[in-house]
Amino acid sequence: MKDFISMVDADRLFIENIISLSSFLKEKQKKGELYRPLEGFTAALIFEKPSTRTRVSFEVGVYQLGGHGIYMDNRSSQLGRGEPIKDTARVLSRYVNLIVIRTFGQERVEELAKYSDVPVINALTDEEHPCQVLADIFTIWEYKRNLKGLKVAYVGDGNNMCNSWLIGAAYTGMKFYAATPKGFEPLIEYVEKAKEIAKDTGAEIVITNNPIEAVKEADIIYTDVWASMGQEDEAEKRKEIFMPYQVNRELVKHAKSDFLFMHCLPAHRGEEVTNEIIESDRSIVWDQAENRLHTQKALILKLVRKVNL
């Protein structure tokens, strides 16, 4: 694998390797042991969308591995002045060892990867958020030590998170139930791909409009904001539509008593989740956020150095 631009690029073995390598790297950091196999390594970090966790985790991760990250936004690069992304790809490939991009259309990442001679990582598009799902799966593994057969209830908007989660759950043999309002389901091509993968892995993929059906006996309850970046004008309308999908005390009663709550952050407390739930002892969102660092370091090593554990 040269690039990681979609969860579809992964498979079961790839995810298992990322889990093992992430665990190794996390343990090294906990012990305060330096592990810097990428001395002299440079990564271009192209951010056309604002970010907290993604930017900081990638910058810190590259630094901790011994490399140097160069942050580029539309104000500090020619992309903001209309340079074709394929030209940027060709030039950066001659300067850096890796390109990380957080942007709008999935097609921009695909074109960047097509014309780049170095690995490209999708750090988020409107269609997918695969790096987040790698961290999520690793976090669940830390708590459960097993993935196959676990039930994940995704409640809310069938957005980029849901699309990537469909594929990640299918590869790992989980039961993935996505509950969304009518008209807000995940993209059909991701649903179909997940169901195709599930034939080989034993995963269960269910799309429903009933949040209680999704959450019933769930091991994991997952949600995301109701209005993503670029949808701010729809925020008030979406609140009305999505309120029955709020993760609150009443909804979680239908899950297993030891369910875990996850959110990719930032969270709008009082909208997709109540403060009571996100601050409860069932919430693992802070471990989930931390693990972005470890899984992204693992991903970089796997793409650049072909490291396996």
PDB file of C-alpha atoms in Angstrom:
ATOM      1  CA  MET A   1       0.000   0.000   0.000  1.00  0.00           C
ATOM      2  CA  LYS A   2       1.420   3.374  -1.023  1.00  0.00           C
ATOM      3  CA  ASP A   3      -1.355   5.691   0.231  1.00  0.00           C
ATOM      4  CA  PHE A   4      -4.094   5.719   2.860  1.00  0.00           C
ATOM      5  CA  ILE A   5      -6.869   7.818   1.360  1.00  0.00           C
ATOM      6  CA  SER A   6      -9.886   5.684   2.261  1.00  0.00           C
ATOM      7  CA  MET A   7     -10.832   2.996   4.769  1.00  0.00           C
ATOM      8  CA  VAL A   8     -11.384   0.842   1.701  1.00  0.00           C
ATOM      9  CA  ASP A   9      -7.583   0.891   1.265  1.00  0.00           C
ATOM     10  CA  ALA A  10      -7.291  -1.142   4.462  1.00  0.00           C
ATOM     11  CA  ASP A  11      -8.193  -4.741   5.235  1.00  0.00           C
ATOM     12  CA  ARG A  12      -8.385  -6.904   8.354  1.00  0.00           C
ATOM     13  CA  LEU A  13      -4.644  -7.628   8.456  1.00  0.00           C
ATOM     14  CA  PHE A  14      -3.747  -3.972   7.910  1.00  0.00           C
ATOM     15  CA  ILE A  15      -5.961  -2.915  10.832  1.00  0.00           C
ATOM     16  CA  GLU A  16      -4.526  -5.634  13.070  1.00  0.00           C
ATOM     17  CA  ASN A  17      -1.009  -4.417  12.252  1.00  0.00           C
ATOM     18  CA  ILE A  18      -1.980  -0.833  13.042  1.00  0.00           C
ATOM     19  CA  ILE A  19      -3.389  -1.963  16.406  1.00  0.00           C
ATOM     20  CA  SER A  20      -0.177  -3.835  17.283  1.00  0.00           C
ATOM     21  CA  LEU A  21       2.090  -1.008  16.199  1.00  0.00           C
ATOM     22  CA  SER A  22      -0.047   1.632  17.949  1.00  0.00           C
ATOM     23  CA  SER A  23       0.109  -0.376  21.172  1.00  0.00           C
ATOM     24  CA  PHE A  24       3.900  -0.665  20.863  1.00  0.00           C
ATOM     25  CA  LEU A  25       4.311   3.065  20.250  1.00  0.00           C
ATOM     26  CA  LYS A  26       1.950   4.029  23.074  1.00  0.00           C
ATOM     27  CA  GLU A  27       3.840   1.831  25.525  1.00  0.00           C
ATOM     28  CA  LYS A  28       7.132   3.389  24.444  1.00  0.00           C
ATOM     29  CA  GLN A  29       5.746   6.847  25.100  1.00  0.00           C
ATOM     30  CA  LYS A  30       4.320   5.874  28.501  1.00  0.00           C
ATOM     31  CA  LYS A  31       7.760   4.635  29.543  1.00  0.00           C
ATOM     32  CA  GLY A  32       9.357   7.842  28.316  1.00  0.00           C
ATOM     33  CA  GLU A  33      11.468   5.926  25.809  1.00  0.00           C
ATOM     34  CA  LEU A  34      12.507   7.823  22.710  1.00  0.00           C
ATOM     35  CA  TYR A  35      11.774   6.052  19.446  1.00  0.00           C
ATOM     36  CA  ARG A  36      12.903   8.174  16.538  1.00  0.00           C
ATOM     37  CA  PRO A  37      13.328   6.006  13.442  1.00  0.00           C
ATOM     38  CA  LEU A  38      12.531   8.869  11.058  1.00  0.00           C
ATOM     39  CA  GLU A  39      15.498  11.202  11.548  1.00  0.00           C
ATOM     40  CA  GLY A  40      15.684  13.494   8.525  1.00  0.00           C
ATOM     41  CA  PHE A  41      12.084  12.694   7.542  1.00  0.00           C
ATOM     42  CA  THR A  42       9.834  15.565   6.418  1.00  0.00           C
ATOM     43  CA  ALA A  43       6.040  15.648   6.043  1.00  0.00           C
ATOM     44  CA  ALA A  44       3.907  18.286   4.331  1.00  0.00           C
ATOM     45  CA  LEU A  45       0.687  18.852   6.309  1.00  0.00           C
ATOM     46  CA  ILE A  46      -1.865  20.482   4.004  1.00  0.00           C
ATOM     47  CA  PHE A  47      -4.884  21.757   5.945  1.00  0.00           C
ATOM     48  CA  GLU A  48      -7.622  23.363   3.860  1.00  0.00           C
ATOM     49  CA  LYS A  49     -10.026  22.837   6.777  1.00  0.00           C
ATOM     50  CA  PRO A  50      -9.375  24.005  10.348  1.00  0.00           C
ATOM     51  CA  SER A  51      -8.420  21.413  12.946  1.00  0.00           C
ATOM     52  CA  THR A  52      -7.326  20.848  16.534  1.00  0.00           C
ATOM     53  CA  ARG A  53      -6.832  17.123  17.127  1.00  0.00           C
ATOM     54  CA  THR A  54      -5.838  16.161  13.594  1.00  0.00           C
ATOM     55  CA  ARG A  55      -3.290  18.921  13.163  1.00  0.00           C
ATOM     56  CA  VAL A  56      -1.690  18.622  16.594  1.00  0.00           C
ATOM     57  CA  SER A  57      -1.600  14.820  16.591  1.00  0.00           C
ATOM     58  CA  PHE A  58       0.081  14.694  13.174  1.00  0.00           C
ATOM     59  CA  GLU A  59       2.585  17.456  13.981  1.00  0.00           C
ATOM     60  CA  VAL A  60       3.477  15.921  17.334  1.00  0.00           C
ATOM     61  CA  GLY A  61       3.538  12.423  15.873  1.00  0.00           C
ATOM     62  CA  VAL A  62       5.976  13.341  13.094  1.00  0.00           C
ATOM     63  CA  TYR A  63       8.190  15.144  15.622  1.00  0.00           C
ATOM     64  CA  GLN A  64       8.167  12.243  18.095  1.00  0.00           C
ATOM     65  CA  LEU A  65       9.251   9.857  15.340  1.00  0.00           C
ATOM     66  CA  GLY A  66      12.236  12.116  14.658  1.00  0.00           C
ATOM     67  CA  GLY A  67      10.866  13.982  11.654  1.00  0.00           C
ATOM     68  CA  HIS A  68       9.694  17.489  10.844  1.00  0.00           C
ATOM     69  CA  GLY A  69       6.198  18.564   9.817  1.00  0.00           C
ATOM     70  CA  ILE A  70       5.550  21.580   7.597  1.00  0.00           C
ATOM     71  CA  TYR A  71       2.070  23.050   8.134  1.00  0.00           C
ATOM     72  CA  MET A  72       0.450  24.514   5.022  1.00  0.00           C
ATOM     73  CA  ASP A  73      -2.962  26.185   4.801  1.00  0.00           C
ATOM     74  CA  ASN A  74      -4.573  28.086   1.948  1.00  0.00           C
ATOM     75  CA  ARG A  75      -3.017  31.337   3.112  1.00  0.00           C
ATOM     76  CA  SER A  76       0.500  29.948   3.140  1.00  0.00           C
ATOM     77  CA  SER A  77       0.523  27.934  -0.083  1.00  0.00           C
ATOM     78  CA  GLN A  78      -0.276  28.399  -3.747  1.00  0.00           C
ATOM     79  CA  LEU A  79      -3.242  26.028  -3.403  1.00  0.00           C
ATOM     80  CA  GLY A  80      -5.138  28.994  -1.983  1.00  0.00           C
ATOM     81  CA  ARG A  81      -4.390  30.932  -5.170  1.00  0.00           C
ATOM     82  CA  GLY A  82      -5.648  28.261  -7.516  1.00  0.00           C
ATOM     83  CA  GLU A  83      -2.600  26.119  -8.254  1.00  0.00           C
ATOM     84  CA  PRO A  84      -3.764  22.707  -9.546  1.00  0.00           C
ATOM     85  CA  ILE A  85      -3.411  20.062  -6.858  1.00  0.00           C
ATOM     86  CA  LYS A  86      -1.563  17.788  -9.281  1.00  0.00           C
ATOM     87  CA  ASP A  87       1.144  20.461  -9.639  1.00  0.00           C
ATOM     88  CA  THR A  88       1.444  20.737  -5.863  1.00  0.00           C
ATOM     89  CA  ALA A  89       1.737  16.941  -5.660  1.00  0.00           C
ATOM     90  CA  ARG A  90       4.549  16.806  -8.213  1.00  0.00           C
ATOM     91  CA  VAL A  91       6.547  19.543  -6.526  1.00  0.00           C
ATOM     92  CA  LEU A  92       6.080  18.427  -2.915  1.00  0.00           C
ATOM     93  CA  SER A  93       7.077  14.870  -3.861  1.00  0.00           C
ATOM     94  CA  ARG A  94      10.555  16.245  -4.610  1.00  0.00           C
ATOM     95  CA  TYR A  95      10.833  17.937  -1.194  1.00  0.00           C
ATOM     96  CA  VAL A  96       9.125  15.734   1.384  1.00  0.00           C
ATOM     97  CA  ASN A  97       8.690  12.069   2.347  1.00  0.00           C
ATOM     98  CA  LEU A  98       4.956  12.192   3.093  1.00  0.00           C
ATOM     99  CA  ILE A  99       1.924  14.364   2.360  1.00  0.00           C
ATOM    100  CA  VAL A 100      -1.002  14.611   4.786  1.00  0.00           C
ATOM    101  CA  ILE A 101      -4.079  16.474   3.562  1.00  0.00           C
ATOM    102  CA  ARG A 102      -7.293  17.621   5.246  1.00  0.00           C
ATOM    103  CA  THR A 103      -9.643  19.049   2.650  1.00  0.00           C
ATOM    104  CA  PHE A 104     -13.166  19.120   1.234  1.00  0.00           C
ATOM    105  CA  GLY A 105     -13.741  16.835  -1.755  1.00  0.00           C
ATOM    106  CA  GLN A 106     -12.494  13.244  -1.721  1.00  0.00           C
ATOM    107  CA  GLU A 107     -11.462  13.751  -5.339  1.00  0.00           C
ATOM    108  CA  ARG A 108      -8.786  16.240  -4.220  1.00  0.00           C
ATOM    109  CA  VAL A 109      -7.082  13.592  -2.109  1.00  0.00           C
ATOM    110  CA  GLU A 110      -7.362  11.053  -4.913  1.00  0.00           C
ATOM    111  CA  GLU A 111      -5.790  13.435  -7.421  1.00  0.00           C
ATOM    112  CA  LEU A 112      -3.024  14.366  -4.990  1.00  0.00           C
ATOM    113  CA  ALA A 113      -2.204  10.677  -4.481  1.00  0.00           C
ATOM    114  CA  LYS A 114      -2.313   9.994  -8.223  1.00  0.00           C
ATOM    115  CA  TYR A 115       0.359  12.571  -8.982  1.00  0.00           C
ATOM    116  CA  SER A 116       2.459  12.179  -5.817  1.00  0.00           C
ATOM    117  CA  ASP A 117       5.534   9.968  -5.711  1.00  0.00           C
ATOM    118  CA  VAL A 118       5.409   9.834  -1.893  1.00  0.00           C
ATOM    119  CA  PRO A 119       2.667   8.414   0.366  1.00  0.00           C
ATOM    120  CA  VAL A 120      -0.492  10.481   0.869  1.00  0.00           C
ATOM    121  CA  ILE A 121      -2.723  10.270   3.961  1.00  0.00           C
ATOM    122  CA  ASN A 122      -6.320  11.436   4.042  1.00  0.00           C
ATOM    123  CA  ALA A 123      -6.661  13.438   7.255  1.00  0.00           C
ATOM    124  CA  LEU A 124     -10.363  14.153   6.523  1.00  0.00           C
ATOM    125  CA  THR A 125     -12.626  14.930   3.587  1.00  0.00           C
ATOM    126  CA  ASP A 126     -16.349  15.578   3.337  1.00  0.00           C
ATOM    127  CA  GLU A 127     -16.714  11.905   2.416  1.00  0.00           C
ATOM    128  CA  GLU A 128     -14.346  10.103   4.792  1.00  0.00           C
ATOM    129  CA  HIS A 129     -12.347  10.335   8.015  1.00  0.00           C
ATOM    130  CA  PRO A 130     -10.285   7.127   7.955  1.00  0.00           C
ATOM    131  CA  CYS A 131      -7.562   8.166  10.424  1.00  0.00           C
ATOM    132  CA  GLN A 132     -10.202   8.801  13.075  1.00  0.00           C
ATOM    133  CA  VAL A 133     -11.677   5.333  12.570  1.00  0.00           C
ATOM    134  CA  LEU A 134      -8.251   3.697  12.976  1.00  0.00           C
ATOM    135  CA  ALA A 135      -7.915   5.459  16.329  1.00  0.00           C
ATOM    136  CA  ASP A 136     -11.477   4.490  17.295  1.00  0.00           C
ATOM    137  CA  ILE A 137     -10.918   0.819  16.525  1.00  0.00           C
ATOM    138  CA  PHE A 138      -7.644   0.811  18.467  1.00  0.00           C
ATOM    139  CA  THR A 139      -9.399   2.441  21.432  1.00  0.00           C
ATOM    140  CA  ILE A 140     -12.143  -0.189  21.442  1.00  0.00           C
ATOM    141  CA  TRP A 141      -9.501  -2.925  21.244  1.00  0.00           C
ATOM    142  CA  GLU A 142      -7.735  -1.453  24.297  1.00  0.00           C
ATOM    143  CA  TYR A 143     -10.928  -1.769  26.330  1.00  0.00           C
ATOM    144  CA  LYS A 144     -12.350  -4.999  24.922  1.00  0.00           C
ATOM    145  CA  ARG A 145      -9.283  -6.876  23.589  1.00  0.00           C
ATOM    146  CA  ASN A 146     -11.596  -8.270  20.953  1.00  0.00           C
ATOM    147  CA  LEU A 147     -13.509  -6.709  18.072  1.00  0.00           C
ATOM    148  CA  LYS A 148     -15.386  -9.459  16.296  1.00  0.00           C
ATOM    149  CA  GLY A 149     -19.060  -9.543  17.228  1.00  0.00           C
ATOM    150  CA  LEU A 150     -19.066  -6.273  19.183  1.00  0.00           C
ATOM    151  CA  LYS A 151     -22.084  -4.103  18.473  1.00  0.00           C
ATOM    152  CA  VAL A 152     -21.384  -0.465  17.568  1.00  0.00           C
ATOM    153  CA  ALA A 153     -24.398   1.863  17.451  1.00  0.00           C
ATOM    154  CA  TYR A 154     -23.696   4.974  15.415  1.00  0.00           C
ATOM    155  CA  VAL A 155     -26.438   7.541  16.105  1.00  0.00           C
ATOM    156  CA  GLY A 156     -26.904  10.797  14.190  1.00  0.00           C
ATOM    157  CA  ASP A 157     -25.780  12.049  10.795  1.00  0.00           C
ATOM    158  CA  GLY A 158     -24.647   9.545   8.163  1.00  0.00           C
ATOM    159  CA  ASN A 159     -21.615  11.696   7.426  1.00  0.00           C
ATOM    160  CA  ASN A 160     -17.944  11.095   6.658  1.00  0.00           C
ATOM    161  CA  MET A 161     -17.433   9.421  10.047  1.00  0.00           C
ATOM    162  CA  CYS A 162     -20.264   7.011   9.384  1.00  0.00           C
ATOM    163  CA  ASN A 163     -18.975   6.209   5.899  1.00  0.00           C
ATOM    164  CA  SER A 164     -15.508   5.305   7.162  1.00  0.00           C
ATOM    165  CA  TRP A 165     -16.896   3.437  10.160  1.00  0.00           C
ATOM    166  CA  LEU A 166     -18.999   1.217   7.910  1.00  0.00           C
ATOM    167  CA  ILE A 167     -15.861  -0.072   6.227  1.00  0.00           C
ATOM    168  CA  GLY A 168     -13.797  -0.333   9.425  1.00  0.00           C
ATOM    169  CA  ALA A 169     -16.527  -2.298  11.183  1.00  0.00           C
ATOM    170  CA  ALA A 170     -16.954  -4.600   8.189  1.00  0.00           C
ATOM    171  CA  TYR A 171     -13.244  -5.437   8.038  1.00  0.00           C
ATOM    172  CA  THR A 172     -13.097  -6.198  11.777  1.00  0.00           C
ATOM    173  CA  GLY A 173     -16.239  -8.326  11.961  1.00  0.00           C
ATOM    174  CA  MET A 174     -18.250  -6.002  14.162  1.00  0.00           C
ATOM    175  CA  LYS A 175     -21.996  -5.443  14.190  1.00  0.00           C
ATOM    176  CA  PHE A 176     -22.485  -1.896  12.957  1.00  0.00           C
ATOM    177  CA  TYR A 177     -25.903  -0.278  13.294  1.00  0.00           C
ATOM    178  CA  ALA A 178     -26.258   3.260  11.953  1.00  0.00           C
ATOM    179  CA  ALA A 179     -29.394   5.150  13.038  1.00  0.00           C
ATOM    180  CA  THR A 180     -30.055   8.351  11.106  1.00  0.00           C
ATOM    181  CA  PRO A 181     -33.099  10.448  10.207  1.00  0.00           C
ATOM    182  CA  LYS A 182     -34.614   9.740   6.807  1.00  0.00           C
ATOM    183  CA  GLY A 183     -32.622  11.481   4.124  1.00  0.00           C
ATOM    184  CA  PHE A 184     -29.434  11.558   6.226  1.00  0.00           C
ATOM    185  CA  GLU A 185     -28.257   7.983   5.727  1.00  0.00           C
ATOM    186  CA  PRO A 186     -24.618   7.227   4.848  1.00  0.00           C
ATOM    187  CA  LEU A 187     -23.635   7.074   1.183  1.00  0.00           C
ATOM    188  CA  ILE A 188     -25.069   3.978  -0.465  1.00  0.00           C
ATOM    189  CA  GLU A 189     -21.735   2.998  -2.034  1.00  0.00           C
ATOM    190  CA  TYR A 190     -20.195   2.665   1.443  1.00  0.00           C
ATOM    191  CA  VAL A 191     -23.147   0.635   2.702  1.00  0.00           C
ATOM    192  CA  GLU A 192     -22.885  -1.708  -0.281  1.00  0.00           C
ATOM    193  CA  LYS A 193     -19.105  -2.038   0.050  1.00  0.00           C
ATOM    194  CA  ALA A 194     -19.412  -2.774   3.775  1.00  0.00           C
ATOM    195  CA  LYS A 195     -22.008  -5.474   3.153  1.00  0.00           C
ATOM    196  CA  GLU A 196     -19.786  -6.994   0.487  1.00  0.00           C
ATOM    197  CA  ILE A 197     -16.826  -7.133   2.902  1.00  0.00           C
ATOM    198  CA  ALA A 198     -19.095  -8.510   5.641  1.00  0.00           C
ATOM    199  CA  LYS A 199     -19.750 -11.645   3.594  1.00  0.00           C
ATOM    200  CA  ASP A 200     -16.147 -12.686   4.277  1.00  0.00           C
ATOM    201  CA  THR A 201     -15.714 -11.354   7.818  1.00  0.00           C
ATOM    202  CA  GLY A 202     -19.056 -12.168   9.449  1.00  0.00           C
ATOM    203  CA  ALA A 203     -19.762  -8.522  10.194  1.00  0.00           C
ATOM    204  CA  GLU A 204     -23.335  -7.275  10.433  1.00  0.00           C
ATOM    205  CA  ILE A 205     -24.272  -4.006   8.717  1.00  0.00           C
ATOM    206  CA  VAL A 206     -27.661  -2.414   9.468  1.00  0.00           C
ATOM    207  CA  ILE A 207     -28.953   1.022   8.458  1.00  0.00           C
ATOM    208  CA  THR A 208     -32.067   2.134  10.319  1.00  0.00           C
ATOM    209  CA  ASN A 209     -34.046   5.259  11.175  1.00  0.00           C
ATOM    210  CA  ASN A 210     -34.752   3.951  14.688  1.00  0.00           C
ATOM    211  CA  PRO A 211     -32.148   4.958  17.307  1.00  0.00           C
ATOM    212  CA  ILE A 212     -33.501   2.510  19.881  1.00  0.00           C
ATOM    213  CA  GLU A 213     -33.056  -0.385  17.454  1.00  0.00           C
ATOM    214  CA  ALA A 214     -29.462   0.657  16.922  1.00  0.00           C
ATOM    215  CA  VAL A 215     -28.620   1.133  20.585  1.00  0.00           C
ATOM    216  CA  LYS A 216     -30.348  -2.014  21.868  1.00  0.00           C
ATOM    217  CA  GLU A 217     -27.713  -4.208  23.563  1.00  0.00           C
ATOM    218  CA  ALA A 218     -24.927  -2.100  22.047  1.00  0.00           C
ATOM    219  CA  ASP A 219     -21.358  -2.389  23.335  1.00  0.00           C
ATOM    220  CA  ILE A 220     -20.392   0.990  21.897  1.00  0.00           C
ATOM    221  CA  ILE A 221     -22.512   4.097  21.323  1.00  0.00           C
ATOM    222  CA  TYR A 222     -20.954   6.562  18.901  1.00  0.00           C
ATOM    223  CA  THR A 223     -22.096   9.979  17.739  1.00  0.00           C
ATOM    224  CA  ASP A 224     -20.818  13.062  15.936  1.00  0.00           C
ATOM    225  CA  VAL A 225     -21.941  16.653  15.437  1.00  0.00           C
ATOM    226  CA  TRP A 226     -25.214  17.173  13.568  1.00  0.00           C
ATOM    227  CA  ALA A 227     -23.826  19.935  11.333  1.00  0.00           C
ATOM    228  CA  SER A 228     -20.312  19.414   9.997  1.00  0.00           C
ATOM    229  CA  MET A 229     -17.978  22.085   8.653  1.00  0.00           C
ATOM    230  CA  GLY A 230     -19.646  23.760   5.695  1.00  0.00           C
ATOM    231  CA  GLN A 231     -23.157  22.993   6.975  1.00  0.00           C
ATOM    232  CA  GLU A 232     -23.420  25.841   9.462  1.00  0.00           C
ATOM    233  CA  ASP A 233     -26.355  27.389   7.585  1.00  0.00           C
ATOM    234  CA  GLU A 234     -28.343  24.198   8.209  1.00  0.00           C
ATOM    235  CA  ALA A 235     -27.536  23.976  11.921  1.00  0.00           C
ATOM    236  CA  GLU A 236     -30.861  25.201  13.340  1.00  0.00           C
ATOM    237  CA  LYS A 237     -32.945  23.093  10.978  1.00  0.00           C
ATOM    238  CA  ARG A 238     -30.814  20.055  11.721  1.00  0.00           C
ATOM    239  CA  LYS A 239     -31.321  20.471  15.479  1.00  0.00           C
ATOM    240  CA  GLU A 240     -35.046  19.928  15.029  1.00  0.00           C
ATOM    241  CA  ILE A 241     -34.571  16.911  12.783  1.00  0.00           C
ATOM    242  CA  PHE A 242     -31.865  15.238  14.861  1.00  0.00           C
ATOM    243  CA  MET A 243     -33.100  15.842  18.425  1.00  0.00           C
ATOM    244  CA  PRO A 244     -34.737  12.354  18.620  1.00  0.00           C
ATOM    245  CA  TYR A 245     -31.223  10.981  17.968  1.00  0.00           C
ATOM    246  CA  GLN A 246     -29.575  12.702  20.920  1.00  0.00           C
ATOM    247  CA  VAL A 247     -27.457  10.380  23.062  1.00  0.00           C
ATOM    248  CA  ASN A 248     -28.954  10.942  26.502  1.00  0.00           C
ATOM    249  CA  ARG A 249     -29.899   9.095  29.670  1.00  0.00           C
ATOM    250  CA  GLU A 250     -33.061   7.612  28.162  1.00  0.00           C
ATOM    251  CA  LEU A 251     -31.438   6.344  24.974  1.00  0.00           C
ATOM    252  CA  VAL A 252     -28.457   4.670  26.638  1.00  0.00           C
ATOM    253  CA  LYS A 253     -30.795   2.618  28.884  1.00  0.00           C
ATOM    254  CA  HIS A 254     -31.261   0.356  25.864  1.00  0.00           C
ATOM    255  CA  ALA A 255     -27.536  -0.432  25.575  1.00  0.00           C
ATOM    256  CA  LYS A 256     -25.573  -2.979  27.564  1.00  0.00           C
ATOM    257  CA  SER A 257     -24.927  -1.890  31.133  1.00  0.00           C
ATOM    258  CA  ASP A 258     -21.180  -1.663  30.434  1.00  0.00           C
ATOM    259  CA  PHE A 259     -21.501   0.214  27.132  1.00  0.00           C
ATOM    260  CA  LEU A 260     -18.793   2.671  26.136  1.00  0.00           C
ATOM    261  CA  PHE A 261     -19.533   6.125  24.715  1.00  0.00           C
ATOM    262  CA  MET A 262     -17.414   7.574  21.910  1.00  0.00           C
ATOM    263  CA  HIS A 263     -17.344  10.876  20.050  1.00  0.00           C
ATOM    264  CA  CYS A 264     -14.723  12.061  17.534  1.00  0.00           C
ATOM    265  CA  LEU A 265     -14.944  15.651  18.900  1.00  0.00           C
ATOM    266  CA  PRO A 266     -15.535  18.548  18.988  1.00  0.00           C
ATOM    267  CA  ALA A 267     -18.799  17.852  20.822  1.00  0.00           C
ATOM    268  CA  HIS A 268     -21.808  20.163  20.969  1.00  0.00           C
ATOM    269  CA  ARG A 269     -23.065  19.332  24.430  1.00  0.00           C
ATOM    270  CA  GLY A 270     -26.812  19.516  24.679  1.00  0.00           C
ATOM    271  CA  GLU A 271     -27.178  18.657  20.986  1.00  0.00           C
ATOM    272  CA  GLU A 272     -25.918  15.262  19.802  1.00  0.00           C
ATOM    273  CA  VAL A 273     -24.961  14.267  23.361  1.00  0.00           C
ATOM    274  CA  THR A 274     -25.824  15.503  26.818  1.00  0.00           C
ATOM    275  CA  ASN A 275     -23.151  16.714  29.198  1.00  0.00           C
ATOM    276  CA  GLU A 276     -24.184  13.946  31.591  1.00  0.00           C
ATOM    277  CA  ILE A 277     -23.201  11.213  29.103  1.00  0.00           C
ATOM    278  CA  ILE A 278     -19.966  12.681  27.773  1.00  0.00           C
ATOM    279  CA  GLU A 279     -18.741  13.315  31.335  1.00  0.00           C
ATOM    280  CA  SER A 280     -19.864   9.923  32.651  1.00  0.00           C
ATOM    281  CA  ASP A 281     -17.660   6.966  33.538  1.00  0.00           C
ATOM    282  CA  ARG A 282     -18.933   5.290  30.347  1.00  0.00           C
ATOM    283  CA  SER A 283     -17.268   7.943  28.184  1.00  0.00           C
ATOM    284  CA  ILE A 284     -13.885   7.117  26.642  1.00  0.00           C
ATOM    285  CA  VAL A 285     -13.642  10.147  24.363  1.00  0.00           C
ATOM    286  CA  TRP A 286     -10.370  11.399  25.881  1.00  0.00           C
ATOM    287  CA  ASP A 287      -8.607   8.062  25.336  1.00  0.00           C
ATOM    288  CA  GLN A 288     -10.073   8.082  21.846  1.00  0.00           C
ATOM    289  CA  ALA A 289      -8.636  11.551  21.189  1.00  0.00           C
ATOM    290  CA  GLU A 290      -5.214  10.615  22.593  1.00  0.00           C
ATOM    291  CA  ASN A 291      -5.061   7.556  20.391  1.00  0.00           C
ATOM    292  CA  ARG A 292      -5.157   9.710  17.262  1.00  0.00           C
ATOM    293  CA  LEU A 293      -1.481  10.371  18.032  1.00  0.00           C
ATOM    294  CA  HIS A 294      -0.488   6.732  18.402  1.00  0.00           C
ATOM    295  CA  THR A 295      -2.391   5.334  15.424  1.00  0.00           C
ATOM    296  CA  GLN A 296      -1.184   8.093  13.124  1.00  0.00           C
ATOM    297  CA  LYS A 297       2.398   7.419  14.132  1.00  0.00           C
ATOM    298  CA  ALA A 298       1.757   3.750  13.377  1.00  0.00           C
ATOM    299  CA  LEU A 299       0.223   4.630  10.021  1.00  0.00           C
ATOM    300  CA  ILE A 300       3.188   6.815   9.065  1.00  0.00           C
ATOM    301  CA  LEU A 301       5.660   4.058   9.923  1.00  0.00           C
ATOM    302  CA  LYS A 302       3.644   1.497   8.007  1.00  0.00           C
ATOM    303  CA  LEU A 303       3.447   3.621   4.857  1.00  0.00           C
ATOM    304  CA  VAL A 304       6.949   5.082   4.910  1.00  0.00           C
ATOM    305  CA  ARG A 305       8.999   2.266   6.443  1.00  0.00           C
ATOM    306  CA  LYS A 306       6.683  -0.720   5.806  1.00  0.00           C
ATOM    307  CA  VAL A 307       6.920  -1.575   9.534  1.00  0.00           C
ATOM    308  CA  ASN A 308       4.924  -4.586  10.738  1.00  0.00           C
ATOM    309  CA  LEU A 309       4.529  -5.998  14.239  1.00  0.00           C
TER     310      LEU A 309
END
